[in-house]
């Protein structure tokens, strides 16, 4: 069945109402029973070592750089048949208990960045938009909003890759059986990696599915360089150099046909490639980095999904919750979050990193993300030698007119929602009370909505790209 746009947007609105209803009155009622024991399973801690305790030189079949959302499941599956080393610059989650609960979501975003091991590493893009990246075993899945969703079939069809869909489905089930509450197919009710007790089950728990005899994880292991070897005209990655927290340098090499797998996230991965000499030759030469492999697109095609929102101060207390349901149209996505009063605004929720204000009442954020985006920017190294110095990233939000048009229609839809019966409960006697931006009054004034989108843009934290061409 193919739905018309109006039907889809109505569905989005209904789902949003449902979400707000759920958030305000019964935050846990959409949570489906968890198929595995809901307590945290810390078995993976038996294979976690501080990098300082790892040998100065060692060999493995596979080396996984970055123990994050992608790195942990890759390492676990490979360990069934091969020896695997995972190198993660952050700490084990047990060092920062806020990463283990839904309640901790906001607290992680509020925590000052110590520049070394705090799990949410802050950065400000060149666009002036505040952002964060994960720096902990389990990666950004340990600080994210926990909303889990499968890609729709169209994504696979349009990807240009021939997928074995049975394997894809198996992979989804493998993840879902370990860390995710039910994902209801074909609806906009997503799964959640938070269980009914508010415990976060991030990608780190997928390490429990690996073979502990074959799997070794080093934390506080900052990979400095990828080591390449060349044979004739072909080059291959044969190892890495990484530093432990004492500054001691270690080397790890791959055996035989083994591989180095780079899963250091959308910012860490291109940064490491550039530092290791894989990138645009003229750019690398300008930084005096020896060119190992010319790759014109490393550091280019950096995308981030813009987020625009309104924040309604609730006239009555509401339960805190991350997003559980997304309203999805063919132009934009709408989600809602809620929070109890907070004393300082969490970094990046409101876009303006300097804003630190008390919010005295419960509040609900209605958030909109345009589909796409089509706009992109780039990543440039700030240091040509030190991986610990974060690169500069620019995303050029709304540079593509379609991104702006989608934002305008999404925010207008939020304007429509404010006039519905379902949201009436959140209106006080004098109308809605907002914290932060308010929508333009004239629902037909596209120019003002466009300005609103530009002025209030923040990040949805879904930055991606940076390692290859736009279409490959
Ligand atoms: C606040 C926030 C909320 C989000 N909410 C959602 C959501 O609700 N739903 C959703 O689907 N997505 C959400 N996302 C996005 C999602 O979490 C990320 O897209 C995803 O986790 C990225 O996975 P990754 O494996 O590419 O990178 P990451 O999970 O970030 O892993 C990269 C890992 O590499 C490590 N690393 C980097 N450089 C080095 C180095 N030199 N040496 C060693 N280790 C290194 C990092 O410390 C990190 O642990 C959110 C993201 C954030 C930040």
Short mmCIF file of C-alpha atoms and ligand atoms in Angstrom, two decimals:
data_model
loop_
_atom_site.label_atom_id
_atom_site.label_comp_id
_atom_site.label_asym_id
_atom_site.label_seq_id
_atom_site.Cartn_x
_atom_site.Cartn_y
_atom_site.Cartn_z
CA UNK A 1 0.00 0.00 0.00
CA UNK A 2 1.38 3.38 -0.95
CA UNK A 3 0.28 6.30 1.20
CA UNK A 4 -0.23 9.76 -0.17
CA UNK A 5 1.80 12.57 1.36
CA UNK A 6 -1.19 14.01 3.23
CA UNK A 7 -1.97 10.62 4.71
CA UNK A 8 1.62 10.15 5.74
CA UNK A 9 1.84 13.55 7.37
CA UNK A 10 -1.41 12.88 9.19
CA UNK A 11 0.09 9.65 10.42
CA UNK A 12 3.16 11.60 11.52
CA UNK A 13 0.97 13.98 13.45
CA UNK A 14 -0.95 11.14 15.08
CA UNK A 15 2.27 9.46 16.07
CA UNK A 16 3.63 12.65 17.49
CA UNK A 17 0.50 13.09 19.59
CA UNK A 18 0.84 9.53 20.71
CA UNK A 19 4.43 10.19 21.62
CA UNK A 20 3.64 13.30 23.63
CA UNK A 21 0.82 11.44 25.32
CA UNK A 22 3.17 8.66 26.18
CA UNK A 23 5.83 11.07 27.37
CA UNK A 24 3.52 12.97 29.60
CA UNK A 25 1.35 10.34 31.13
CA UNK A 26 2.97 6.97 30.89
CA UNK A 27 6.47 7.08 29.56
CA UNK A 28 7.00 3.35 29.90
CA UNK A 29 3.83 2.03 28.31
CA UNK A 30 5.24 1.66 24.79
CA UNK A 31 8.19 -0.29 26.06
CA UNK A 32 7.89 -3.89 25.01
CA UNK A 33 9.16 -6.69 27.18
CA UNK A 34 12.83 -7.34 26.77
CA UNK A 35 13.78 -10.71 25.36
CA UNK A 36 17.00 -11.12 27.34
CA UNK A 37 17.71 -10.41 31.01
CA UNK A 38 17.29 -6.71 31.47
CA UNK A 39 20.17 -6.19 33.88
CA UNK A 40 23.44 -4.92 32.48
CA UNK A 41 25.66 -7.73 31.36
CA UNK A 42 29.21 -6.72 32.16
CA UNK A 43 30.79 -10.03 31.04
CA UNK A 44 32.77 -8.08 28.45
CA UNK A 45 34.82 -6.54 31.27
CA UNK A 46 36.85 -9.77 31.45
CA UNK A 47 38.38 -8.96 28.05
CA UNK A 48 38.89 -5.23 28.66
CA UNK A 49 42.44 -4.13 29.48
CA UNK A 50 43.94 -0.75 30.07
CA UNK A 51 46.17 -0.11 27.07
CA UNK A 52 49.10 0.43 29.43
CA UNK A 53 48.84 -3.30 30.28
CA UNK A 54 48.94 -4.44 26.65
CA UNK A 55 52.20 -5.63 25.06
CA UNK A 56 54.35 -3.03 23.32
CA UNK A 57 54.09 -5.10 20.18
CA UNK A 58 51.63 -7.84 19.26
CA UNK A 59 49.89 -9.59 16.34
CA UNK A 60 46.23 -10.30 15.64
CA UNK A 61 44.14 -11.42 12.69
CA UNK A 62 42.06 -8.24 12.86
CA UNK A 63 42.59 -4.87 14.48
CA UNK A 64 39.48 -2.76 15.04
CA UNK A 65 40.20 0.94 15.50
CA UNK A 66 37.45 2.53 17.60
CA UNK A 67 35.34 0.41 19.96
CA UNK A 68 32.08 2.16 19.14
CA UNK A 69 28.69 1.37 17.67
CA UNK A 70 30.18 -0.22 14.56
CA UNK A 71 33.44 -1.48 16.08
CA UNK A 72 31.97 -3.59 18.90
CA UNK A 73 29.65 -5.77 16.77
CA UNK A 74 32.31 -6.15 14.07
CA UNK A 75 34.86 -7.31 16.60
CA UNK A 76 32.40 -9.69 18.27
CA UNK A 77 31.42 -11.39 15.02
CA UNK A 78 34.99 -11.66 13.74
CA UNK A 79 36.12 -13.18 17.03
CA UNK A 80 34.08 -16.30 16.29
CA UNK A 81 36.91 -17.42 13.98
CA UNK A 82 39.77 -14.96 14.34
CA UNK A 83 41.86 -13.19 16.95
CA UNK A 84 40.74 -9.58 17.26
CA UNK A 85 42.13 -6.51 19.01
CA UNK A 86 39.80 -3.54 19.62
CA UNK A 87 41.44 -0.21 20.40
CA UNK A 88 39.28 2.43 22.03
CA UNK A 89 40.54 5.82 23.20
CA UNK A 90 37.81 6.22 25.88
CA UNK A 91 37.17 4.36 29.13
CA UNK A 92 35.05 1.33 29.90
CA UNK A 93 31.42 2.37 30.56
CA UNK A 94 31.71 1.36 34.23
CA UNK A 95 33.97 4.40 34.78
CA UNK A 96 31.09 6.74 33.84
CA UNK A 97 27.84 5.23 35.18
CA UNK A 98 25.74 7.98 33.53
CA UNK A 99 26.27 6.18 30.22
CA UNK A 100 24.40 3.20 31.65
CA UNK A 101 21.00 4.83 32.10
CA UNK A 102 18.37 6.76 30.20
CA UNK A 103 18.41 9.40 32.92
CA UNK A 104 22.11 9.89 32.19
CA UNK A 105 21.41 11.00 28.60
CA UNK A 106 21.01 14.65 29.55
CA UNK A 107 23.65 14.42 32.29
CA UNK A 108 26.27 13.22 29.82
CA UNK A 109 25.50 16.14 27.54
CA UNK A 110 25.80 18.50 30.49
CA UNK A 111 29.06 17.09 31.83
CA UNK A 112 32.12 19.30 31.27
CA UNK A 113 34.47 17.79 28.73
CA UNK A 114 37.79 17.00 30.45
CA UNK A 115 39.44 16.68 27.04
CA UNK A 116 40.58 13.13 27.84
CA UNK A 117 38.04 10.55 28.93
CA UNK A 118 34.64 12.09 29.62
CA UNK A 119 32.25 10.12 27.39
CA UNK A 120 30.75 13.04 25.46
CA UNK A 121 33.49 14.89 23.61
CA UNK A 122 32.26 18.34 22.71
CA UNK A 123 33.03 20.13 19.52
CA UNK A 124 31.87 23.27 17.81
CA UNK A 125 31.60 22.99 14.06
CA UNK A 126 32.85 25.80 11.86
CA UNK A 127 29.16 26.57 11.29
CA UNK A 128 29.03 27.63 14.96
CA UNK A 129 26.82 24.69 15.92
CA UNK A 130 27.60 22.79 19.13
CA UNK A 131 27.94 19.04 18.83
CA UNK A 132 29.21 15.94 20.64
CA UNK A 133 30.86 12.64 19.79
CA UNK A 134 31.18 9.47 21.84
CA UNK A 135 34.46 8.72 23.60
CA UNK A 136 33.86 5.56 25.56
CA UNK A 137 33.77 1.82 24.87
CA UNK A 138 30.46 1.40 23.01
CA UNK A 139 31.00 4.78 21.34
CA UNK A 140 28.14 7.15 20.64
CA UNK A 141 25.63 4.36 21.36
CA UNK A 142 26.51 5.03 25.03
CA UNK A 143 25.58 8.71 24.91
CA UNK A 144 22.88 8.76 22.26
CA UNK A 145 19.13 9.05 22.61
CA UNK A 146 18.71 5.30 22.23
CA UNK A 147 16.15 5.40 19.45
CA UNK A 148 16.63 2.28 17.36
CA UNK A 149 15.21 1.80 13.91
CA UNK A 150 15.78 -0.50 10.95
CA UNK A 151 16.49 1.01 7.54
CA UNK A 152 13.52 0.71 5.21
CA UNK A 153 13.76 -1.60 2.22
CA UNK A 154 14.03 1.38 -0.16
CA UNK A 155 17.36 2.25 1.40
CA UNK A 156 18.82 -1.09 0.32
CA UNK A 157 17.30 -0.90 -3.13
CA UNK A 158 18.68 2.61 -3.72
CA UNK A 159 22.09 1.98 -2.19
CA UNK A 160 23.64 0.59 -5.36
CA UNK A 161 24.90 -2.40 -3.37
CA UNK A 162 23.57 -5.92 -3.76
CA UNK A 163 22.56 -6.96 -0.28
CA UNK A 164 21.84 -10.46 0.92
CA UNK A 165 18.61 -9.51 2.68
CA UNK A 166 18.53 -12.74 4.70
CA UNK A 167 21.87 -11.79 6.19
CA UNK A 168 20.67 -8.24 6.78
CA UNK A 169 17.65 -9.54 8.68
CA UNK A 170 19.82 -11.94 10.65
CA UNK A 171 22.11 -9.07 11.59
CA UNK A 172 19.17 -6.98 12.81
CA UNK A 173 17.93 -9.87 14.92
CA UNK A 174 21.39 -10.46 16.30
CA UNK A 175 21.53 -6.86 17.53
CA UNK A 176 17.92 -6.78 18.68
CA UNK A 177 18.22 -9.98 20.71
CA UNK A 178 21.05 -8.44 22.68
CA UNK A 179 20.49 -4.74 23.14
CA UNK A 180 17.18 -3.56 21.73
CA UNK A 181 13.58 -3.70 22.78
CA UNK A 182 11.25 -4.91 20.03
CA UNK A 183 11.37 -3.03 16.80
CA UNK A 184 7.92 -3.05 15.24
CA UNK A 185 8.38 -3.39 11.54
CA UNK A 186 6.69 -0.97 9.22
CA UNK A 187 5.53 1.37 11.94
CA UNK A 188 7.07 4.54 13.20
CA UNK A 189 7.35 3.10 16.70
CA UNK A 190 11.07 2.54 16.99
CA UNK A 191 12.90 0.19 19.25
CA UNK A 192 14.80 1.49 22.20
CA UNK A 193 18.11 0.48 23.67
CA UNK A 194 16.74 1.52 27.08
CA UNK A 195 14.93 -1.24 28.94
CA UNK A 196 11.88 -0.90 31.16
CA UNK A 197 14.13 0.05 34.09
CA UNK A 198 15.78 2.83 32.12
CA UNK A 199 19.02 0.90 31.66
CA UNK A 200 20.97 1.60 28.50
CA UNK A 201 22.06 -1.43 26.49
CA UNK A 202 24.64 0.06 24.14
CA UNK A 203 26.82 -1.54 21.49
CA UNK A 204 29.36 -2.46 24.17
CA UNK A 205 27.09 -5.34 25.24
CA UNK A 206 27.48 -6.84 21.77
CA UNK A 207 31.03 -7.69 22.82
CA UNK A 208 29.39 -10.31 25.06
CA UNK A 209 28.37 -12.15 21.89
CA UNK A 210 32.00 -12.57 20.87
CA UNK A 211 34.41 -15.38 21.67
CA UNK A 212 36.33 -14.12 24.73
CA UNK A 213 39.26 -16.41 23.92
CA UNK A 214 39.80 -14.53 20.65
CA UNK A 215 38.83 -11.04 21.70
CA UNK A 216 40.96 -8.43 23.41
CA UNK A 217 39.89 -4.84 24.03
CA UNK A 218 42.26 -2.04 24.96
CA UNK A 219 40.75 1.09 26.50
CA UNK A 220 42.63 4.40 26.84
CA UNK A 221 44.24 3.26 23.59
CA UNK A 222 44.46 6.22 21.22
CA UNK A 223 45.38 5.15 17.73
CA UNK A 224 47.92 7.55 16.35
CA UNK A 225 48.63 6.18 12.87
CA UNK A 226 47.76 3.34 10.55
CA UNK A 227 50.85 1.52 9.29
CA UNK A 228 50.81 0.71 5.58
CA UNK A 229 52.97 -1.60 3.53
CA UNK A 230 53.29 -1.52 -0.24
CA UNK A 231 53.84 -4.34 -2.71
CA UNK A 232 54.31 -3.07 -6.25
CA UNK A 233 51.50 -0.62 -6.89
CA UNK A 234 49.18 -1.94 -4.18
CA UNK A 235 49.25 -0.86 -0.58
CA UNK A 236 47.60 -2.41 2.43
CA UNK A 237 47.14 -1.53 6.08
CA UNK A 238 49.24 -3.91 8.16
CA UNK A 239 49.07 -2.44 11.63
CA UNK A 240 48.60 0.56 13.87
CA UNK A 241 50.55 2.67 16.33
CA UNK A 242 48.64 3.56 19.47
CA UNK A 243 49.39 5.39 22.69
CA UNK A 244 48.31 4.42 26.17
CA UNK A 245 47.39 6.94 28.86
CA UNK A 246 51.05 7.19 30.00
CA UNK A 247 52.03 8.30 26.51
CA UNK A 248 53.80 5.00 25.79
CA UNK A 249 53.66 3.98 22.16
CA UNK A 250 52.53 0.44 21.22
CA UNK A 251 52.37 -1.30 17.88
CA UNK A 252 49.92 -3.94 16.76
CA UNK A 253 50.19 -5.79 13.45
CA UNK A 254 47.86 -8.02 11.48
CA UNK A 255 48.76 -11.57 10.58
CA UNK A 256 48.61 -12.97 7.07
CA UNK A 257 45.49 -11.83 5.30
CA UNK A 258 44.21 -9.98 8.35
CA UNK A 259 42.90 -6.43 8.18
CA UNK A 260 42.86 -3.16 10.03
CA UNK A 261 39.24 -2.04 10.33
CA UNK A 262 38.72 1.68 10.78
CA UNK A 263 35.55 2.33 12.79
CA UNK A 264 36.55 5.49 14.62
CA UNK A 265 33.35 7.35 13.71
CA UNK A 266 32.59 9.95 11.05
CA UNK A 267 35.14 12.35 12.50
CA UNK A 268 37.78 10.03 13.91
CA UNK A 269 38.02 7.88 10.76
CA UNK A 270 38.82 10.58 8.17
CA UNK A 271 41.10 12.27 10.70
CA UNK A 272 43.15 9.07 11.09
CA UNK A 273 43.26 8.47 7.34
CA UNK A 274 44.59 11.98 6.74
CA UNK A 275 47.15 11.71 9.53
CA UNK A 276 48.27 8.39 8.06
CA UNK A 277 48.77 9.84 4.58
CA UNK A 278 45.56 8.77 2.82
CA UNK A 279 43.96 11.87 1.37
CA UNK A 280 44.13 14.60 -1.25
CA UNK A 281 47.85 14.80 -2.17
CA UNK A 282 48.09 18.59 -2.36
CA UNK A 283 46.34 18.99 0.97
CA UNK A 284 48.57 16.40 2.66
CA UNK A 285 51.70 17.95 1.16
CA UNK A 286 50.65 21.40 2.39
CA UNK A 287 50.71 19.90 5.88
CA UNK A 288 53.98 18.04 5.25
CA UNK A 289 52.25 14.67 5.71
CA UNK A 290 53.87 12.08 3.41
CA UNK A 291 51.32 10.82 0.88
CA UNK A 292 50.83 7.07 1.27
CA UNK A 293 47.78 6.79 -0.95
CA UNK A 294 46.12 9.59 -2.93
CA UNK A 295 42.41 9.70 -2.06
CA UNK A 296 40.87 13.00 -3.18
CA UNK A 297 37.72 12.62 -1.09
CA UNK A 298 39.09 11.97 2.40
CA UNK A 299 37.77 14.74 4.61
CA UNK A 300 35.18 15.80 2.05
CA UNK A 301 31.44 15.14 1.86
CA UNK A 302 30.88 15.64 5.59
CA UNK A 303 27.16 15.70 6.31
CA UNK A 304 25.22 16.46 9.44
CA UNK A 305 21.47 16.32 9.87
CA UNK A 306 20.19 19.67 11.03
CA UNK A 307 17.78 19.73 13.95
CA UNK A 308 15.26 22.48 14.54
CA UNK A 309 12.90 22.47 17.46
CA UNK A 310 10.55 24.24 19.76
CA UNK A 311 10.56 23.75 23.48
CA UNK A 312 7.24 23.89 25.31
CA UNK A 313 7.30 24.55 29.04
CA UNK A 314 4.67 22.23 30.48
CA UNK A 315 2.06 23.63 32.87
CA UNK A 316 2.24 20.35 34.81
CA UNK A 317 5.08 17.94 35.68
CA UNK A 318 5.90 15.38 32.98
CA UNK A 319 8.12 12.34 33.07
CA UNK A 320 11.50 12.63 31.38
CA UNK A 321 11.89 10.56 28.24
CA UNK A 322 13.98 10.30 25.14
CA UNK A 323 12.26 9.84 21.77
CA UNK A 324 10.27 6.62 21.42
CA UNK A 325 8.26 7.32 18.29
CA UNK A 326 9.09 9.21 15.11
CA UNK A 327 6.55 10.83 12.84
CA UNK A 328 7.96 10.26 9.37
CA UNK A 329 6.94 11.88 6.10
CA UNK A 330 8.81 11.86 2.80
CA UNK A 331 10.22 15.29 3.70
CA UNK A 332 11.01 15.26 7.41
CA UNK A 333 10.94 13.41 10.73
CA UNK A 334 9.39 14.66 13.94
CA UNK A 335 10.29 13.38 17.39
CA UNK A 336 9.63 14.52 20.93
CA UNK A 337 11.70 14.47 24.11
CA UNK A 338 10.72 15.56 27.59
CA UNK A 339 12.61 16.52 30.71
CA UNK A 340 12.06 17.47 34.30
CA UNK A 341 13.36 20.92 35.34
CA UNK A 342 17.11 21.31 34.88
CA UNK A 343 19.49 23.83 36.36
CA UNK A 344 21.71 24.34 33.33
CA UNK A 345 20.85 23.78 29.72
CA UNK A 346 22.62 20.74 28.36
CA UNK A 347 25.24 21.52 25.83
CA UNK A 348 23.93 21.03 22.27
CA UNK A 349 20.25 20.53 23.11
CA UNK A 350 19.56 24.18 22.39
CA UNK A 351 22.10 24.84 19.70
CA UNK A 352 23.67 27.78 21.43
CA UNK A 353 26.66 26.45 23.36
CA UNK A 354 26.93 29.60 25.44
CA UNK A 355 23.39 29.37 26.72
CA UNK A 356 23.32 28.19 30.32
CA UNK A 357 19.92 28.89 31.79
CA UNK A 358 17.72 27.40 34.45
CA UNK A 359 14.54 25.74 33.23
CA UNK A 360 12.19 25.68 36.18
CA UNK A 361 9.39 23.53 34.80
CA UNK A 362 9.09 20.22 32.99
CA UNK A 363 9.41 20.70 29.29
CA UNK A 364 8.82 18.93 26.01
CA UNK A 365 10.99 19.40 22.99
CA UNK A 366 9.37 18.89 19.60
CA UNK A 367 12.19 18.26 17.22
CA UNK A 368 12.25 18.18 13.43
CA UNK A 369 14.87 16.72 11.15
CA UNK A 370 14.61 17.28 7.40
CA UNK A 371 15.17 14.19 5.27
CA UNK A 372 18.67 13.95 3.84
CA UNK A 373 20.58 16.20 4.11
CA UNK A 374 21.95 17.11 0.70
CA UNK A 375 24.23 19.88 2.00
CA UNK A 376 27.73 18.88 2.93
CA UNK A 377 31.02 20.35 4.04
CA UNK A 378 34.47 19.10 4.94
CA UNK A 379 36.92 18.17 7.66
CA UNK A 380 40.36 19.78 8.05
CA UNK A 381 43.10 18.77 10.44
CA UNK A 382 43.99 21.25 13.17
CA UNK A 383 47.16 19.33 13.87
CA UNK A 384 49.13 17.40 11.29
CA UNK A 385 50.80 15.27 13.96
CA UNK A 386 48.62 14.91 17.07
CA UNK A 387 45.49 12.78 16.79
CA UNK A 388 44.27 14.07 20.15
CA UNK A 389 43.70 17.52 18.68
CA UNK A 390 40.23 17.39 17.16
CA UNK A 391 39.89 18.38 13.50
CA UNK A 392 37.76 21.30 12.31
CA UNK A 393 34.50 20.25 10.71
CA UNK A 394 32.12 22.31 8.61
CA UNK A 395 28.71 20.95 7.56
CA UNK A 396 27.22 23.91 5.61
CA UNK A 397 23.70 23.33 6.93
CA UNK A 398 20.99 24.36 4.44
CA UNK A 399 23.47 25.20 1.67
CA UNK A 400 21.27 23.04 -0.57
CA UNK A 401 17.87 24.73 -1.14
CA UNK A 402 15.97 21.45 -0.76
CA UNK A 403 17.24 21.05 2.80
CA UNK A 404 15.88 24.49 3.63
CA UNK A 405 12.55 23.81 1.89
CA UNK A 406 12.17 20.58 3.88
CA UNK A 407 12.94 22.39 7.10
CA UNK A 408 10.33 25.03 6.28
CA UNK A 409 7.63 22.42 5.66
CA UNK A 410 8.64 20.47 8.79
CA UNK A 411 8.48 23.50 11.07
CA UNK A 412 5.18 24.55 9.54
CA UNK A 413 3.87 21.07 10.38
CA UNK A 414 4.93 21.68 13.98
CA UNK A 415 3.02 24.97 13.77
CA UNK A 416 -0.05 22.96 12.68
CA UNK A 417 0.43 20.54 15.56
CA UNK A 418 0.36 23.38 18.08
CA UNK A 419 -3.17 24.16 16.94
CA UNK A 420 -4.50 20.66 17.50
CA UNK A 421 -6.69 19.39 20.30
CA UNK A 422 -4.11 16.79 21.27
CA UNK A 423 -1.59 19.38 22.36
CA UNK A 424 -4.17 21.53 24.10
CA UNK A 425 -3.22 20.11 27.49
CA UNK A 426 0.17 21.77 27.19
CA UNK A 427 -1.30 25.22 26.62
CA UNK A 428 -1.60 27.38 29.70
CA UNK A 429 -4.41 29.92 30.13
CA UNK A 430 -2.40 32.44 28.11
CA UNK A 431 -1.32 29.99 25.44
CA UNK A 432 1.90 28.03 25.16
CA UNK A 433 4.97 29.04 27.11
CA UNK A 434 8.17 28.43 25.17
CA UNK A 435 11.77 28.24 26.22
CA UNK A 436 14.04 29.36 23.39
CA UNK A 437 12.89 29.93 19.83
CA UNK A 438 9.24 30.52 18.95
CA UNK A 439 7.82 29.82 15.51
CA UNK A 440 6.93 32.68 13.15
CA UNK A 441 3.29 33.64 13.71
CA UNK A 442 2.30 33.65 10.06
CA UNK A 443 2.07 30.00 8.96
CA UNK A 444 2.17 31.03 5.28
CA UNK A 445 5.33 33.15 5.52
CA UNK A 446 7.92 30.76 4.07
CA UNK A 447 10.68 33.37 4.16
CA UNK A 448 10.30 33.82 7.92
CA UNK A 449 10.24 30.04 8.42
CA UNK A 450 13.40 29.78 6.31
CA UNK A 451 15.06 32.40 8.50
CA UNK A 452 13.85 30.52 11.58
CA UNK A 453 15.48 27.34 10.25
CA UNK A 454 18.80 29.07 9.68
CA UNK A 455 18.77 31.02 12.95
CA UNK A 456 17.88 28.09 15.19
CA UNK A 457 19.74 25.24 13.53
CA UNK A 458 21.35 22.75 15.85
CA UNK A 459 22.72 19.26 15.29
CA UNK A 460 20.81 16.00 15.36
CA UNK A 461 24.23 14.42 16.06
CA UNK A 462 23.89 12.21 12.97
CA UNK A 463 27.02 13.46 11.20
CA UNK A 464 28.34 11.07 8.59
CA UNK A 465 30.53 10.81 5.51
CA UNK A 466 34.10 12.05 5.31
CA UNK A 467 35.91 8.96 4.04
CA UNK A 468 34.85 8.58 0.43
CA UNK A 469 32.83 9.99 -2.45
CA UNK A 470 29.27 11.16 -2.02
CA UNK A 471 27.98 8.25 -4.08
CA UNK A 472 30.36 5.53 -2.99
C1 LIG B 1 23.88 12.83 21.53
C2 LIG B 1 23.62 11.86 20.41
C3 LIG B 1 22.32 11.35 20.24
C4 LIG B 1 22.07 10.45 19.20
N1 LIG B 1 20.84 9.84 19.13
C5 LIG B 1 20.65 8.81 18.27
C6 LIG B 1 19.47 8.01 18.31
O1 LIG B 1 18.61 8.18 19.16
N2 LIG B 1 19.33 7.02 17.39
C7 LIG B 1 20.29 6.77 16.46
O2 LIG B 1 20.12 5.85 15.64
N3 LIG B 1 21.42 7.50 16.41
C8 LIG B 1 21.64 8.48 17.31
N4 LIG B 1 22.82 9.17 17.31
C9 LIG B 1 23.81 8.84 16.27
C10 LIG B 1 24.52 7.51 16.51
O3 LIG B 1 24.74 7.31 17.89
C11 LIG B 1 25.84 7.51 15.74
O4 LIG B 1 25.56 7.75 14.37
C12 LIG B 1 26.56 6.17 15.84
O5 LIG B 1 26.70 5.80 17.19
C13 LIG B 1 27.94 6.28 15.19
O6 LIG B 1 28.57 5.02 15.26
P1 LIG B 1 30.09 4.86 14.84
O7 LIG B 1 30.46 3.47 15.13
O8 LIG B 1 30.27 5.39 13.46
O9 LIG B 1 30.89 5.88 15.78
P2 LIG B 1 30.99 5.87 17.35
O10 LIG B 1 29.94 5.02 17.97
O11 LIG B 1 31.08 7.29 17.78
O12 LIG B 1 32.37 5.12 17.61
C14 LIG B 1 33.61 5.64 17.27
C15 LIG B 1 34.57 5.24 18.39
O13 LIG B 1 35.90 5.45 17.93
C16 LIG B 1 36.66 5.96 19.00
N5 LIG B 1 37.80 6.66 18.42
C17 LIG B 1 37.82 7.76 17.63
N6 LIG B 1 39.08 8.08 17.28
C18 LIG B 1 39.89 7.13 17.84
C19 LIG B 1 41.30 6.92 17.86
N7 LIG B 1 42.15 7.72 17.20
N8 LIG B 1 41.79 5.85 18.56
C20 LIG B 1 40.95 5.01 19.24
N9 LIG B 1 39.61 5.19 19.27
C21 LIG B 1 39.08 6.23 18.58
C22 LIG B 1 35.69 6.88 19.74
O14 LIG B 1 36.11 7.12 21.07
C23 LIG B 1 34.39 6.10 19.64
O15 LIG B 1 34.17 5.26 20.76
C24 LIG B 1 23.11 10.08 18.31
C25 LIG B 1 24.40 10.60 18.48
C26 LIG B 1 24.67 11.45 19.54
C27 LIG B 1 26.07 11.98 19.72
#
